Short mmCIF file of C-alpha atoms in Angstrom, two decimals:
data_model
loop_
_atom_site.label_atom_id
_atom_site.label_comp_id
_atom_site.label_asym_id
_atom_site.label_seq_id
_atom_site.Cartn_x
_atom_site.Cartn_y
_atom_site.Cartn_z
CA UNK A 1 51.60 -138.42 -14.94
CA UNK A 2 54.23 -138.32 -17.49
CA UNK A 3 58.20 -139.33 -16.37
CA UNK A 4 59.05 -135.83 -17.86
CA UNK A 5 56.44 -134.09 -15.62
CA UNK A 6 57.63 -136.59 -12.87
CA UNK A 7 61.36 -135.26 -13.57
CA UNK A 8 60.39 -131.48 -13.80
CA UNK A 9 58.47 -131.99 -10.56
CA UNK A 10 61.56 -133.13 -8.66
CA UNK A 11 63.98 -131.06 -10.49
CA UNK A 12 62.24 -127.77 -9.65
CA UNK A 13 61.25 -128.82 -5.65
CA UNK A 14 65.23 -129.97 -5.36
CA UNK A 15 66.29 -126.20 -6.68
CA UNK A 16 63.82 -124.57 -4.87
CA UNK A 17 65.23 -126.08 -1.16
CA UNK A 18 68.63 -126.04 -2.07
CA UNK A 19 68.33 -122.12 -2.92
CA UNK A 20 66.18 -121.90 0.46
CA UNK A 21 68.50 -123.39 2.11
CA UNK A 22 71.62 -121.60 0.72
CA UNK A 23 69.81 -118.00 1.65
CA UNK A 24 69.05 -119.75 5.26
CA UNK A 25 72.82 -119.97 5.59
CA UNK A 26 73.77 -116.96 4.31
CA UNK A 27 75.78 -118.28 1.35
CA UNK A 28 73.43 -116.40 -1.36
CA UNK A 29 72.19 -112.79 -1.06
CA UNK A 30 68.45 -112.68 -1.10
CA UNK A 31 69.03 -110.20 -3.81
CA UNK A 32 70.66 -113.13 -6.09
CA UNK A 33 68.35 -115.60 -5.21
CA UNK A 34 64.96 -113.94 -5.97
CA UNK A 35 65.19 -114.99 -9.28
CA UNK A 36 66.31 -118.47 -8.84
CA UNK A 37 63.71 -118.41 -6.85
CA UNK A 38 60.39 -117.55 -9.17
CA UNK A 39 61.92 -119.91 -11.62
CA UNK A 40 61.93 -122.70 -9.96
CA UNK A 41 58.44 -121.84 -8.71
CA UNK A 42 57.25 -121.50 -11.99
CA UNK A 43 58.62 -124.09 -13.08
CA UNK A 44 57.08 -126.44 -10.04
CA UNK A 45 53.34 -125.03 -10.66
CA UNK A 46 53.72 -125.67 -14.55
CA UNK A 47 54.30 -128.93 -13.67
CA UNK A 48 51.98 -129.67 -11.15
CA UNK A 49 49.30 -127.80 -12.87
CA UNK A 50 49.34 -129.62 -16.54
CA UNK A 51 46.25 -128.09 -17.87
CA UNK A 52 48.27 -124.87 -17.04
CA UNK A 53 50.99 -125.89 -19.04
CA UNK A 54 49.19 -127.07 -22.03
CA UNK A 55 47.12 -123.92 -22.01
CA UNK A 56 49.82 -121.84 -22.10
CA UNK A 57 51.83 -123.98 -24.53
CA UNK A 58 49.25 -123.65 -26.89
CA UNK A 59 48.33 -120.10 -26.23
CA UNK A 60 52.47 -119.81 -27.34
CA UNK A 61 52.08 -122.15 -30.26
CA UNK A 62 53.95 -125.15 -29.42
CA UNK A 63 52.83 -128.27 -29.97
CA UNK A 64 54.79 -130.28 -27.65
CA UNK A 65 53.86 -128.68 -23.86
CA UNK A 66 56.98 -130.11 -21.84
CA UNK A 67 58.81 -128.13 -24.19
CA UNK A 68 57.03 -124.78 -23.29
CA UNK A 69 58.78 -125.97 -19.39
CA UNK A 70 62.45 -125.96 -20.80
CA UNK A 71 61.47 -123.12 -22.71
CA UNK A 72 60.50 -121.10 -19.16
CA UNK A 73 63.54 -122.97 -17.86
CA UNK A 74 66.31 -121.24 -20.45
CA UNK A 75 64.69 -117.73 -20.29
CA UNK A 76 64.85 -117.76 -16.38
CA UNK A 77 68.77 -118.60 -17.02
CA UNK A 78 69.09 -115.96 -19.26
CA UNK A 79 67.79 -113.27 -16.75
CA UNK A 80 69.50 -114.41 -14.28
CA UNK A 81 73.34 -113.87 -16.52
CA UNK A 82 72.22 -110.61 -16.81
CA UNK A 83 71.68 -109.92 -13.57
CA UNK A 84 74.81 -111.56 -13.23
CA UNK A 85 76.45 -109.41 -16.04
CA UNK A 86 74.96 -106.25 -14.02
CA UNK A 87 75.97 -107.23 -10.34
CA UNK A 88 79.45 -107.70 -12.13
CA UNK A 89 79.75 -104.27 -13.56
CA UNK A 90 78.48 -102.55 -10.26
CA UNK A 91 81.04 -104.14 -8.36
CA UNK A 92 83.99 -103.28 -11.20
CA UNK A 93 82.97 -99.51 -10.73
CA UNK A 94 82.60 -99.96 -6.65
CA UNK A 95 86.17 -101.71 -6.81
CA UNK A 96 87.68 -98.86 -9.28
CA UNK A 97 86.60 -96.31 -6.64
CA UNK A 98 87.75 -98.06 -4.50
CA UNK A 99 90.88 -98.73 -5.69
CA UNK A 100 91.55 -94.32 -6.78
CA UNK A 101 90.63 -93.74 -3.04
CA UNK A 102 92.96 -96.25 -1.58
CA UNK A 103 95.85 -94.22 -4.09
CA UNK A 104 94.82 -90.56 -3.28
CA UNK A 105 94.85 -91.46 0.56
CA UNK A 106 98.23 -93.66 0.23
CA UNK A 107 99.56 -89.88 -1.14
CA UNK A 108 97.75 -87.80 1.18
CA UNK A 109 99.25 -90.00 3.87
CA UNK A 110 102.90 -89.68 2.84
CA UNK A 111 102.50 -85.96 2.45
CA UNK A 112 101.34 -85.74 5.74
CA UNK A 113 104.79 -87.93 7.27
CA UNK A 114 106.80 -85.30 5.16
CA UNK A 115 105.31 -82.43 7.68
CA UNK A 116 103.77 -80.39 4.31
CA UNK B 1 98.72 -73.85 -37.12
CA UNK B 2 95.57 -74.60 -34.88
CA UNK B 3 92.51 -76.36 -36.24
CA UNK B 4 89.46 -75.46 -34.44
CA UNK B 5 87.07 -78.32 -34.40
CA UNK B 6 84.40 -76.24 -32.46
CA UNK B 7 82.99 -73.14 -33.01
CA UNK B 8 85.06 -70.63 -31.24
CA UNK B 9 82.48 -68.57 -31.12
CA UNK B 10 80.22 -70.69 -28.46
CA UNK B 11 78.32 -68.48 -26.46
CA UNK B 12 80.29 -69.43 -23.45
CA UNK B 13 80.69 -67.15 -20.15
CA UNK B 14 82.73 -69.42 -18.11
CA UNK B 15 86.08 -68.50 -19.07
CA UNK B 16 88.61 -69.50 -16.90
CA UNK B 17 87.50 -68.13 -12.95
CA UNK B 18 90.06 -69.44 -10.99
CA UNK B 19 93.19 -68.26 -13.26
CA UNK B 20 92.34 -65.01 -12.18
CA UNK B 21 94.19 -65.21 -9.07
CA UNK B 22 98.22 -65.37 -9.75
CA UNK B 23 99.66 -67.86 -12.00
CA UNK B 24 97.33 -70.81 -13.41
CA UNK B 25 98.58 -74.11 -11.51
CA UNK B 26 99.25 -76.63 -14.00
CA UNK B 27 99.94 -80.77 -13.25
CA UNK B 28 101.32 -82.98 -15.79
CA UNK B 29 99.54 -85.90 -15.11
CA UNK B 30 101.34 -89.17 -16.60
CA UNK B 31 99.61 -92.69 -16.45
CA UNK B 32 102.39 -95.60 -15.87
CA UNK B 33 102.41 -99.39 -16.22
CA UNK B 34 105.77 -101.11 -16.26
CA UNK B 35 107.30 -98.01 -17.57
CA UNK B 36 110.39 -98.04 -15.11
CA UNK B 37 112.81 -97.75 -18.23
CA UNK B 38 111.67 -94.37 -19.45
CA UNK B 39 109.59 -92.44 -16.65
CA UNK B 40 112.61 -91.59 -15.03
CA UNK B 41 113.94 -89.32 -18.21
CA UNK B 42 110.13 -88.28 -18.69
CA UNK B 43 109.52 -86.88 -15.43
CA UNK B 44 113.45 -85.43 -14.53
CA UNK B 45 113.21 -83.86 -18.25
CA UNK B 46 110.02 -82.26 -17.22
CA UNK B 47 111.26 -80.91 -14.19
CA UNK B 48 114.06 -79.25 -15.60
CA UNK B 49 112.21 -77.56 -18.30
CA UNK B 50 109.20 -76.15 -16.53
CA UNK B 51 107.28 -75.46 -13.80
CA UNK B 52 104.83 -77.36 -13.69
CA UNK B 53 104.30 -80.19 -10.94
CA UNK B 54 104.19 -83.78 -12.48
CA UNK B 55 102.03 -86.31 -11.21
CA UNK B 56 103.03 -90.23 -11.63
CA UNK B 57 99.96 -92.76 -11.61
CA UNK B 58 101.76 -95.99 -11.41
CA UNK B 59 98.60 -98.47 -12.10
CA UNK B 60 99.51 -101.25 -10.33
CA UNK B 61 102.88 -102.45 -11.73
CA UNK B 62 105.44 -105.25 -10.83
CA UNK B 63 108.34 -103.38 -11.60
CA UNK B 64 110.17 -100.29 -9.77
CA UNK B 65 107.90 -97.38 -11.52
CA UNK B 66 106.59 -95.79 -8.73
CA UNK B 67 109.96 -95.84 -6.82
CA UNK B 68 111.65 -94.15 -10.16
CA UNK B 69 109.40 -91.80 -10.61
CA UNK B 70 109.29 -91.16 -7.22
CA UNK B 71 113.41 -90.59 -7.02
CA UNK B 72 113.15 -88.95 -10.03
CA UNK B 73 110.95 -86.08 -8.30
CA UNK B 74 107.28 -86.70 -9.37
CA UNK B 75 104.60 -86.91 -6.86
CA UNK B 76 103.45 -90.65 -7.31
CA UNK B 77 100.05 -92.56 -6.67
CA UNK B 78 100.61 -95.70 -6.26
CA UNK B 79 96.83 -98.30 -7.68
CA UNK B 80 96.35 -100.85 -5.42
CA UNK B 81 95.77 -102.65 -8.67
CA UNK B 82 95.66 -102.41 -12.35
CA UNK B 83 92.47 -100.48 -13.12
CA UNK B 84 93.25 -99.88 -16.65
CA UNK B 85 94.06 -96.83 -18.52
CA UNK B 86 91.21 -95.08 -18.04
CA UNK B 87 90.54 -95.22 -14.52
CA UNK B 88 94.47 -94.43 -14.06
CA UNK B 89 94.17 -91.10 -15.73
CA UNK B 90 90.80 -90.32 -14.10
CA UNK B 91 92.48 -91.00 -10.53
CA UNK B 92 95.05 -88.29 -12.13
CA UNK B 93 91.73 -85.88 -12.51
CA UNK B 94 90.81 -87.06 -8.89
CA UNK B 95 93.86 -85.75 -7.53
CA UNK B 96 94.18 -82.55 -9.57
CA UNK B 97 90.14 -81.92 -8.37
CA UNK B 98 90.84 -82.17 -5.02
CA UNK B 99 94.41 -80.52 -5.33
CA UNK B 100 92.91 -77.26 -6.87
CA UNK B 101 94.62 -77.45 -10.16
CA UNK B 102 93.74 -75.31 -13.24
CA UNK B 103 94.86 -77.32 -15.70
CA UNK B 104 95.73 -80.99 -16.45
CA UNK B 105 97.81 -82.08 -18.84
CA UNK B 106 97.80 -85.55 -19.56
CA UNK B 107 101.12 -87.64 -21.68
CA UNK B 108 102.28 -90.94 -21.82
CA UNK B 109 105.20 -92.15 -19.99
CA UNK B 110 107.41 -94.03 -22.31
CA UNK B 111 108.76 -91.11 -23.96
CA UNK B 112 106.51 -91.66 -27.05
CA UNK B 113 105.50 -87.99 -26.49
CA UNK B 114 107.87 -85.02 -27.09
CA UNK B 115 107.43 -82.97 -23.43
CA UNK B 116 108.89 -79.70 -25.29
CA UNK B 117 105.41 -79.61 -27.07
CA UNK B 118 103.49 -78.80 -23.69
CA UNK B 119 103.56 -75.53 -23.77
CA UNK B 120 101.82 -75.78 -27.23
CA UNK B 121 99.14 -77.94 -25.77
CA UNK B 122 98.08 -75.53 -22.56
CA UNK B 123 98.65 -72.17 -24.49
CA UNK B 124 95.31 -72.27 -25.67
CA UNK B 125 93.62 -73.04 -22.45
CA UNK B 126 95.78 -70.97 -20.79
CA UNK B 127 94.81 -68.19 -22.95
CA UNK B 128 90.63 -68.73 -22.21
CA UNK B 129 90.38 -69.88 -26.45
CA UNK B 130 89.72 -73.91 -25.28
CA UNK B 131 88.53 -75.86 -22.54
CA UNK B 132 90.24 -79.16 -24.48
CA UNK B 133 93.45 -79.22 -26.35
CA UNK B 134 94.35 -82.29 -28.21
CA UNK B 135 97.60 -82.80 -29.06
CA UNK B 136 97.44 -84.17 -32.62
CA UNK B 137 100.67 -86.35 -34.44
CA UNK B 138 99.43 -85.46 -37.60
CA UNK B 139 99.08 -81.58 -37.82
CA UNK B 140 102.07 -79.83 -39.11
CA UNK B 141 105.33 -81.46 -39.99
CA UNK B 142 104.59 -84.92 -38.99
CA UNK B 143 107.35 -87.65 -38.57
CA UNK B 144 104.98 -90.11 -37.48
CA UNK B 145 104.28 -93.50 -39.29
CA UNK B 146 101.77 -95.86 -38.11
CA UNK B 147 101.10 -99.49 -38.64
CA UNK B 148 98.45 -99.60 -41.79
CA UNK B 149 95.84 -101.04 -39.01
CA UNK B 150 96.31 -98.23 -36.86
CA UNK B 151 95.94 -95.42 -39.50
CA UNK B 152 92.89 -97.65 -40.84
CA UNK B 153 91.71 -97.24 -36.80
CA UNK B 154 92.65 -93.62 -37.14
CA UNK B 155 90.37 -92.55 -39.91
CA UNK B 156 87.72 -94.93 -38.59
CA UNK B 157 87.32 -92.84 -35.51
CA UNK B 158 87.90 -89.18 -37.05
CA UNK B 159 84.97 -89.99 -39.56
CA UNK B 160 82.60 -91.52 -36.36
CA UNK B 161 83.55 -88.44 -34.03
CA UNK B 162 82.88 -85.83 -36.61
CA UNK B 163 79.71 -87.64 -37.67
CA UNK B 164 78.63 -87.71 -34.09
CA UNK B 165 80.07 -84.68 -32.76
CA UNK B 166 80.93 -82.49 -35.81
CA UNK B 167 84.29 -82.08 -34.56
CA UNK B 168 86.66 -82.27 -37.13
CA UNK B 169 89.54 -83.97 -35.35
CA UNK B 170 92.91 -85.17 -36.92
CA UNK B 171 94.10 -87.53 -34.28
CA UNK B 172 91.11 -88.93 -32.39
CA UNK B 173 93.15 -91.33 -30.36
CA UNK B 174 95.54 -88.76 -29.34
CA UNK B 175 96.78 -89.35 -25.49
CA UNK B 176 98.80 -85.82 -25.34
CA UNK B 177 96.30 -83.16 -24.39
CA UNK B 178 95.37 -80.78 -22.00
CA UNK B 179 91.98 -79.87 -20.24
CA UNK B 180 90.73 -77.24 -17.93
CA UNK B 181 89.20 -77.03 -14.22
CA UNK B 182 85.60 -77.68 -16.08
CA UNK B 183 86.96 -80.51 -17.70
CA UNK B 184 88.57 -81.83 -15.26
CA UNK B 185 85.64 -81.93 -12.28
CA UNK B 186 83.71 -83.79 -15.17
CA UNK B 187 85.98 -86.42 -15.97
CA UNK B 188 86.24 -86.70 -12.29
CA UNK B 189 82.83 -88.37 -12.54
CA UNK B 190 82.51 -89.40 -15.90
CA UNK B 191 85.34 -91.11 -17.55
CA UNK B 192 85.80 -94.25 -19.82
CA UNK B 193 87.39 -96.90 -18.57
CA UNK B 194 89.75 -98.88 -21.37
CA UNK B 195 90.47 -96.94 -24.21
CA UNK B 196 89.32 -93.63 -23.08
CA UNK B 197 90.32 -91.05 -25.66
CA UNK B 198 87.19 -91.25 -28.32
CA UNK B 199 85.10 -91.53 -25.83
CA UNK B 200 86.08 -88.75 -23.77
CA UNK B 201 84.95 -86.60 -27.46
CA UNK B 202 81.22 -87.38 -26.77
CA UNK B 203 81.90 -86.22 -23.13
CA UNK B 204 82.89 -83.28 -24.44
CA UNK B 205 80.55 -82.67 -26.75
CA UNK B 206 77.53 -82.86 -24.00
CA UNK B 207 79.57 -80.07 -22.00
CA UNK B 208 79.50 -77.87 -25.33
CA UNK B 209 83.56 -77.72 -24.69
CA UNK B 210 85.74 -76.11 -26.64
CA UNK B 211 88.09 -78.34 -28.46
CA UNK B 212 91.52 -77.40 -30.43
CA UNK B 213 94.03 -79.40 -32.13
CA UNK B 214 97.55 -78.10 -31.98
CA UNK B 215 100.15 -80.08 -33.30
CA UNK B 216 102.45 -82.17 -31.59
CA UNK B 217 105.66 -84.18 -32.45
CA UNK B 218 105.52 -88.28 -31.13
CA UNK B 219 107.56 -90.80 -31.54
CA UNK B 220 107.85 -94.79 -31.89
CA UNK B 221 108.27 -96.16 -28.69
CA UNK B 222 111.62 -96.56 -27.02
CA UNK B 223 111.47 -98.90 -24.13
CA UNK B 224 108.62 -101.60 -23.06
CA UNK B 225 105.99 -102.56 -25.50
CA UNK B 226 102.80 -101.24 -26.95
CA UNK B 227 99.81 -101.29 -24.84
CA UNK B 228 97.57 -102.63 -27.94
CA UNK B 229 99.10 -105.92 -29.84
CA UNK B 230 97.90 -106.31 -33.39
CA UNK B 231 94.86 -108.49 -32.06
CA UNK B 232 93.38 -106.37 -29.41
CA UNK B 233 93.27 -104.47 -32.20
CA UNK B 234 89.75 -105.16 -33.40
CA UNK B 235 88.57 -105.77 -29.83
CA UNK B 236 89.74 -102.08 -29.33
CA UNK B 237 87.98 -100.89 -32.72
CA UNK B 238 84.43 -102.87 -31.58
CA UNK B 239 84.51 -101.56 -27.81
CA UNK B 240 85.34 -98.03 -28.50
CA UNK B 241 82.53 -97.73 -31.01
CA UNK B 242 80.20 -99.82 -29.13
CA UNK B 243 81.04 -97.70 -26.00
CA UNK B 244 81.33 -94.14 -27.81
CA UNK B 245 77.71 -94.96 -29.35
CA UNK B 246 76.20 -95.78 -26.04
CA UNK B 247 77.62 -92.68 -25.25
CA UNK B 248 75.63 -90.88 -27.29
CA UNK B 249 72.44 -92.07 -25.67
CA UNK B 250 73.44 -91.17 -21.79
CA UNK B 251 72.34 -88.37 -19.95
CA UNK B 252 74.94 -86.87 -18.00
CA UNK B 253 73.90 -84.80 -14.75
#
């Protein structure tokens, strides 16, 4: 076994509990940690399984199959900014709702104390 | 004096329903951040001219706006925070929904906008010929002068909205205009968020509305400082397209 395979291997199981862990304590959403989740499992079973990996890093055409891992690695980091990018934008429009209903009853309110 | 930028002639039955009964109700709706210098002379000069009610969304400022406005007689919702343009004058459309009004008119509160021009800007909605008027600086005898950037910005827009839309509009970043109840239950839902005005063309264009120009007289500003400096300048020009093209690919329900 390789010392990158070696590195992957305990890079990935280390992720994978402290994520576990984080959801056990309620400090991440299951709905944020599902993909943190499948990439460090992914990442784990690539490693473990290395005619996996160079199948697949052939199938993909790259010569050098550790690289296919990283490769895995940054596209799982990309989806998970966008999820990011969405979760972000839902809560802008929750908080501008918010926010207009917070106004409209802060006027409602002091129409009502003026007795209209 | 008008330009028509849609066909008048839109086979259109809704008309105006609820100005049926008595006198249309009309709310000048005025989005305010750190305008305590001028809102005062706005709103007071509106209420002495005519009679429509005047409604002051103070988005979330540090100084005294909403408490000058409010002395000054306007009816004033106060943001919990800054939202932004956009979802200032769409809690304005919020309000005027659930108020019953007929028509909003929407103007800036720093005085940039001449208030004796409103009548101009609702007589055409008022009459059942629009269900948008736009306020343009540049119809008629204009005394406006813009930074080169901004009339560059200008002509950008007119040429994408009348590509897009085939409204032919002179001022596409106009803030003075006016809209009806239709209008206004739609922005209610849908409105952009930062720089709202081109957008809200391709809004209008999905509801087949009626859209006028009518010219309007505006001014340099008096007191505070321009919302856009010269470098959110070409973040403004890449959002607004980027925005106003996605736009173009929504459904709206």
């Amino acid at each position: 076994m390789s010392r990158v395979t070696l590195f992957s291997i305990c890079a990935s199981t280390a992720l994978l509990l402290y994520i576990l862990e984080m959801v056990r304590r309620r400090r991440l959403r299951e709905e944020y940690s599902i993909l943190w989740l499948a990439g460090s499992v992914v990442i784990l079973v690539l490693s473990l399984k290395q005619d996996w990996l160079v199948g697949l890093a052939r199938a993909a055409g790259i010569a050098y199959p550790p690289s296919f891992l990283f490769l895995i690695g940054i596209l799982f980091i990309l989806l998970i900014l966008i999820h990011f990018s969405i979760a972000i934008s839902k809560l802008h429009q929750m908080n501008k709702k918010m926010a207009q209903e917070i106004a409209l009853m802060k006027s409602n309110r002091q129409d009502h104390e003026r007795g209209t | 004096m008008l330009s028509y930028f849609a066909a008048l002639d839109t086979p259109r039955e809704k008309g105006s329903p609820s100005m049926c009964s008595g006198s249309p109700r009309v709310l000048v709706a005025i989005p305010a951040y750190r305008e305590a210098k001028a809102i005062g002379k706005v709103v007071s000069a509106i209420l002495n001219k005519f009679p429509y009610d005047v409604l002051v969304v103070n988005d979330g400022s540090p100084d005294r706006t909403a408490d000058v406005a409010r002395e000054a007689g306007a009816t004033v919702l106060d943001m919990p925070c800054n939202l932004g343009i956009g979802g200032a004058v769409q809690t304005g459309f919020l309000y005027a929904r659930d108020r019953g009004y007929d028509v909003v008119v929407r103007i800036d509160g720093d005085g940039q906008h001449e208030i004796e021009d409103i009548p101009n800007v609702l007589e055409p909605i008022l009459a059942g010929r629009a269900d948008a008027v736009i306020g343009s600086r540049f119809l008629g005898e204009t005394e406006y002068r813009g930074s080169i950037p901004r009339i560059f910005g200008i002509r950008f827009f007119r040429f994408l909205v009348n590509v897009t839309t085939g409204y032919r509009v002179s001022d596409p970043t106009s803030g003075f205009f006016a809209i009806n109840r239709s209008l206004i239950e739609f922005y209610s839902h849908h409105y952009p968020s930062d720089y709202p005005e081109v957008d809200a063309y391709i809004l209008m264009h999905r509801l087949k509305a009626r859209a006028v120009e009518v010219p309007v007289r505006m001014y340099e500003r008096v007191e505070g400082k321009s919302s856009i400096t010269a470098f959110q300048a070409v973040y403004y020009m890449v959002k607004v397209t980027l925005s106003y093209l996605i736009n173009c690919l929504r459904r709206f329900g």
